[in-house]
Structure formats: structure tokens, C-alpha cells
Amino acid sequence: MRSCLFKVLCMGPIPTHFSFIMDGNRRYAKKMDMGEGAGHRAGFFALVSVLKYCYEVGVKYISVYAFSIDNFKRRPEEVKTIMDLILEKTEGLLEEGSIADQYGVRVYFVGNLKLLSEQVRIAAEKVMEATAHNTRCVLLICIAYTSCDEIVNSVRECCKDKMEVVNEHSAIQLVDIEKHMYMGVAPDPDILLRSSGEKRLSNYQLWQTTHCTLYSPTALWPEISLLHVVWGILKFQRSYAYFEKKKKML
Amino acid sequence: MDSKQKVRGFSCSIHQIGNLGLQLLWSLVHLLISIGYFVVAAAAAVESYLISSGLLTRYKVLNISKLKYLAIVIESDDAVQTSKVVQLLRWLEVMGVKRMCLYDAQGVLKKSKASIVKMLDNAVLFEELDEKDLLEKPKCMALEFASMSDGKEGVVKAANLLFAKYMELGNRDGLDDEFFTEAQVGEALRAVGCKGPEPDLLLVYAPVRCHLGFPAWRTRYTEIVHMGSLKSMRLGSLTKAIYKFTRVRQNYGK
């Protein structure tokens, strides 16, 4: 049934890059009368399903907002629970039969990784190294990430680069800034889905979403299903001609 | 050999027929979606009429003080309709919205800013306000006009400004972390003319819900609401969007 549905969808353009803000895990836990940690775990299962649907339909790049720099302001116990879950699932990506293995996914951890604990950072680096040879699909896990921090980092790296090669005609160009963006390893997203019906981007991919369809289904992240992925792709297809025209004008 | 070719030709035909069938199904799905959107738009038009005529009482009282700065993103092709833009601004003025940014990617609104301000009775350009005016309760409407050049290009200019200062300071340990901060980048952006504050709400008058390159630095926690195209703008829909915004509660990541 799903493969028939995907065959029909593939008659139109498929987004190259689908981005997700996974909002609503805590509200889900409250709604289902679960512990907070259980909400984040349920969110992880939803993520795995969404990744499978996207890779099966032909989306090459997927990015997810796993943990914002602003999320460090949460209660220390909650931050620890989330980091422990991230560590567990990151290490899981190294195992045989993991989703990275199954779908040939190259994984990037994107963000200010210096803000993470050494354990999580080392695990992330191991996964990036282990999956570096995969070429079928790409997963960008935005962790310790905000757009403003990304812009600051890019400006810093541009200035350091220019310091090394200084001549009076050498000004920083837009292409230099974009080269140093954390998200520079992937094309700009074509569609961004934020669950829970919230209408803001919360400091996520603000630079990259100039020509990106924004979609905010009211479902909480653990409730996100195949239907939402399909609807997102249909919305992208409806706006495809408009954005292609916009991109050509640049 | 002959029969193999026949089989190949036959399966090719089946494949083509299959593809045609899938294409038809895809077109049918999109046709049904378009019909669905038409019905939703008709219902929205009716609701908008009920709101603007005061029949839906819950929208009568707006807590407009929560909306400190509004941004309006308009599709550049529609931004030439200055009279529509002015009508929209008049509605907002009546609602009590005093500070706003008008944005279109190609800078069409920037070119007509003088005539827009002239057509409104009580409006000034945002850049004409000084620090004192910004702190006081606004007496008149202050309009900022922005385009794509204030977004990414603004960050490039700010980066070059910071680079010039960085070169002066020379190379020493720990300088990078001290010097390159969000506060410094924010200040550099203001110095190169990208002064406007972060809008609380961004209304998009375009075919698709997308910010179309509104300055990234200023939309961290901005609510982005799609209003449809400018030609189908309605007072009731505008009222509803602002009302819904006033009821949003943000955690700011916490």
C-alpha cells in the first residue's frame, strides 16, 4: 500500500531535503500520562519511522532539530535524560543493521559540538567517521545548534581564513559565509515541518529557509506519521513551480 | 530473438501504460487537493466576513500591546499594488499596530516607501526615529522597509566590518571566543544599517507559507503566519491572525 502511494507521489518532484523540528515530546508525555523521558523515547520511534518513509520515497537529505543551544536552559535532569538518550541512540547507529546501515545513510552532527559532553561528542565523531563512506542518503542531526550561533561561527571562520591570506582587495563574500555554515554540507531544505502546530522556527535554519515551504501540522512529534510526510511532500509539489521561478530570479 | 523482442516491446508498453496511470492518479490527487483548498478558502472568506462585521464576538477585543513589532512579507510581484499595501496598513493602524516592517525580496516596497508614507495620514519612516522615540509609547506609525539585501548581504557587510576590527586587534590567544559573539554580530549589523528589532509576528502575503529571505538574524522566535496572496487580503483574516498571535505562549527553548 505504502509503495503504491510512493509510486504515485514520485510522479511529481520529490524534495531533495526535508527538515524537521521535533516539537511536542513533553506535551505528548503529559497527554499520555507518561514520564518526561518516555515522551522523548516515543519521539525517537517517530523519528525512525519518518526517516524510513523519507528515504523510501527518495528524499536524499533529512535534517532534524535534536537539541537547541536554548534547550540547555531546561532543568538539568531533563537535559541529562535527553543527552543520555542521544548518546544511547548515537551509539546504536554504529551497530550492524542500524538505519544508517540499512539505508546507506551518511550521518552528520551539526552544531556547536564543543558545548556537548565529551562522551556525546566522541560518540558523534565516531558515527560521522563510520558513516563517511555512505552515499545513498544523508542525515543531519542538529545538536547544540541555533541559527544565530551558526552565523557567528561562520563569520568567525571567515575572518580567521581572511587573516591568513590578507590583501587589500580581499573582502568577505556571501559564498565565504555560506561555505562556513554548519549546514553547508547539504543543500537548503525544500520543506520544513514543525510538529505541534507552532508557527515559529525557534532559531532553526533561518538562513537556509529562504525558499522553503513551512508546514506546521498540529500533531505532536510522537504522533507524526506517514500521512504528515505525504502531505508535506504534496505541499512541496504544489509550491515547486513557484520556488523554481524564485530561485531562477536570484 | 523475435519473440524476445516482442516480449521486451510488450513489457515496455505495459510500463508506459502503468506510468500513464500513475501520472493520472497523481494529477487527480492534486486536483482533489485544489478543490479542497478552494472550499477552505470559501469558508475562510465567510469567517472573515463574520469577524469584520463583529458577529464573532471573541475577536472584538485584541490585546494589541503584546504585538510590539509586526513584519509583513509581501510577494514582490504583488508589492507593486501600493493601494492594497496602504489599505492593509490602514487596517493595522486602526487596530493599534504602530511599529512594523514591510518586506519584499526584490525591494519593490523600498522604491515606493515615500509614496506609501505620504498616502498614510500619520506615518514616519522607522529610520527617522531616534532612541528616545523608540523608548516612548508610539504616537504615530513607524514603518521600516526591508528587502533581501538587508538579510544575507547585511550579514556579509557586518562580517567585513568585524573583520576590519579583528585585524586591528591582531592575533592573540582567546581573542576569537571573546570577539566573535552574538552581541558583537548584532552590533555590527546595526552599524551597517540593519537596525530593526526582531518582529513578534510575521504575516506572509504570498502564494506559499515561507519567509522569502526576511533577515534571518531577526526571526529567531517570530511567529510566521501565512495569509494567502495580497489580492485576497481580508480584514477579518488579519484580525484573526493577530488575535491568535496574542494567545500564543512561548517557552524560548526551556
Tab-separated table of N, CA and C in Angstrom, chain B residues 26 54 57 109 118 147 163 167 177 187 193 219 232-233 236-238:
chain	number	residue	atom	x	y	z
B	26	TRP	N	-1.793	10.829	-9.933
B	26	TRP	CA	-1.104	11.964	-9.294
B	26	TRP	C	-1.846	13.264	-9.586
B	54	GLY	N	-18.294	41.972	13.112
B	54	GLY	CA	-18.485	41.963	14.565
B	54	GLY	C	-19.384	40.860	15.074
B	57	THR	N	-17.946	37.528	18.317
B	57	THR	CA	-17.596	38.500	19.364
B	57	THR	C	-16.220	38.275	19.979
B	109	LEU	N	8.907	47.493	-2.440
B	109	LEU	CA	8.309	48.353	-1.415
B	109	LEU	C	9.259	49.475	-1.030
B	118	LYS	N	3.425	58.850	2.381
B	118	LYS	CA	2.640	60.045	2.031
B	118	LYS	C	1.142	59.735	2.035
B	147	SER	N	14.441	44.513	2.368
B	147	SER	CA	14.466	43.601	1.226
B	147	SER	C	15.558	42.564	1.466
B	163	PHE	N	35.672	42.054	10.520
B	163	PHE	CA	36.993	41.640	10.069
B	163	PHE	C	37.983	42.799	10.175
B	167	MET	N	41.257	42.608	12.530
B	167	MET	CA	42.634	42.807	12.036
B	167	MET	C	43.377	43.793	12.918
B	177	ASP	N	37.065	33.722	20.761
B	177	ASP	CA	35.858	33.500	21.569
B	177	ASP	C	35.331	34.791	22.157
B	187	GLU	N	25.642	44.052	16.962
B	187	GLU	CA	26.073	45.457	16.925
B	187	GLU	C	26.592	45.817	15.536
B	193	GLY	N	23.505	49.299	9.148
B	193	GLY	CA	22.174	49.740	8.728
B	193	GLY	C	21.058	48.739	8.917
B	219	THR	N	14.555	36.680	13.085
B	219	THR	CA	13.327	35.858	13.129
B	219	THR	C	13.468	34.644	14.032
B	232	SER	N	-6.137	38.716	-2.121
B	232	SER	CA	-7.277	38.163	-1.380
B	232	SER	C	-7.215	38.540	0.104
B	233	MET	N	-6.529	39.625	0.434
B	233	MET	CA	-6.421	40.027	1.844
B	233	MET	C	-7.786	40.477	2.379
B	236	GLY	N	-10.993	40.591	8.269
B	236	GLY	CA	-11.356	39.547	9.236
B	236	GLY	C	-10.217	38.553	9.437
B	237	SER	N	-9.575	38.151	8.348
B	237	SER	CA	-8.449	37.192	8.432
B	237	SER	C	-7.281	37.828	9.171
B	238	LEU	N	-7.062	39.120	8.918
B	238	LEU	CA	-5.990	39.839	9.600
B	238	LEU	C	-6.266	39.892	11.105
